[in-house]
Amino acid sequence: MTILITGGAGFIGSHLTQLHLERGDDVYVIDNLITGSLRNLETVANHPHFQCINADITQYDFSSLPSFDTIYHLASPASPIQYKKYPVETLLCNSFGTYRLLEFMKSSGSKRFLFTSTSEIYGDPLVHPQPESYWGNVNTLGPRACYDESKRFGEAICSTYVRKYNLDVRMARLFNTYGPNMEKNDGRVVSNFIVQALEQKPITIYGDGTQTRSFCYVSDTVDGIYKLATTEGLKGEVINIGNPDERTMIELATIIKKITLSSSEIVFQELDADDPKKRKPDIAHAKAKLGWEPKVALSEGLTATISYFKTLI
Ligand code: UDP
């Protein structure tokens, strides 16, 4: 199989790259490295079936590339800190970038396309847990809109290309994911808390810490993405990929402190605008259509992630 992964140098993309190389596929990665890192691809850099193209999908001329069995579109800043730093790039890679990739799929005769959408399309949800049928509650003007609205546009154009051109496009709504290859400074809660705990610095909870998230270990997320891309008969489907194990940020800080044996104090800081109060995936569709559910418990995944961060500190 010949596979294209945009954002393949990123946190999740690098694990997906590894998985396809292990399966014996030819893997092309396109990444502009604004939030991804070549360090994540060090172990595969010289692999004979691997090619990395340092380019921006909103500008790159795809015409020299072959036809692909699967195009995975993961390229986008994904941490709130990063997409607030790169709001225009985020808007464009999920909208214009997705359009350009779908056009390339059409002209090259590539067979399948998987767009990684996000739980952020549900915004600050009024339905809990969130099933795929929920349309969401998003502030189109707020600081998260560059990510939320461009991912919503991405879903809209993907489903349009299914209807209008009969292309085999699928969409994964990824919920919070954590694990090795997260950037130390990307600002996500898991990396922040782990780095702070390991460095014996204050653990920063934004707001009162009662907001919730449901954290999925990266091997489970990648397994879900892969199953969505490879299961037959899922053209046009959108499926939540996430772990329904819902935790408050206070709980998360407490667990990380315990595993790291850290003496860091917990401090409370101002909460950003539009921070969702709770988030938990309804994964009934993933179970029924992909035979997928997460396997890695939070304590197990955090222990592995902490070991990874110890190598960076
Ligand atoms: N958060 C926190 N401290 C941090 C970083 C994040 O309390 O140092 C909170 C943040 O306000 C949010 C949750 O943790 O409520 C998850 O934040 P993250 O940036 O990981 O992703 P989000 O789910 O908001 O996209």
Coordinates of N, CA, C and O in Angstrom, one line a residue, residues 56 76 131 168 177 208 238 245 276 281 285:
D56 N 4.3 23.0 2.9 CA 3.0 23.4 3.4 C 1.9 22.9 2.5 O 1.9 23.2 1.3
S76 N -2.3 20.0 11.1 CA -2.9 21.2 11.8 C -2.3 21.4 13.1 O -2.1 20.4 13.8
P131 N -22.5 12.4 21.2 CA -22.6 11.4 20.1 C -22.3 12.2 18.8 O -22.4 13.4 18.8
D168 N -14.3 8.2 -1.5 CA -14.4 7.4 -0.3 C -13.6 8.2 0.8 O -12.4 8.0 1.0
T177 N -6.0 13.4 23.3 CA -5.0 12.3 23.2 C -3.7 12.7 23.8 O -3.3 13.8 23.8
D208 N -11.2 26.6 38.1 CA -11.3 25.9 39.4 C -10.9 24.4 39.3 O -11.0 23.7 40.3
V238 N -18.6 9.6 9.9 CA -17.8 10.3 10.9 C -17.9 9.6 12.2 O -19.0 9.2 12.6
D245 N -13.3 7.7 29.6 CA -12.9 7.8 31.0 C -12.7 9.3 31.4 O -11.6 9.8 31.2
P276 N -14.1 24.6 27.1 CA -15.3 23.7 27.3 C -15.3 23.2 28.7 O -14.3 22.8 29.3
P281 N -16.5 11.4 25.0 CA -17.1 10.8 23.8 C -18.1 9.7 24.0 O -17.9 8.9 24.9
H285 N -20.7 4.2 18.2 CA -20.5 3.9 16.8 C -19.1 3.3 16.5 O -19.0 2.4 15.7

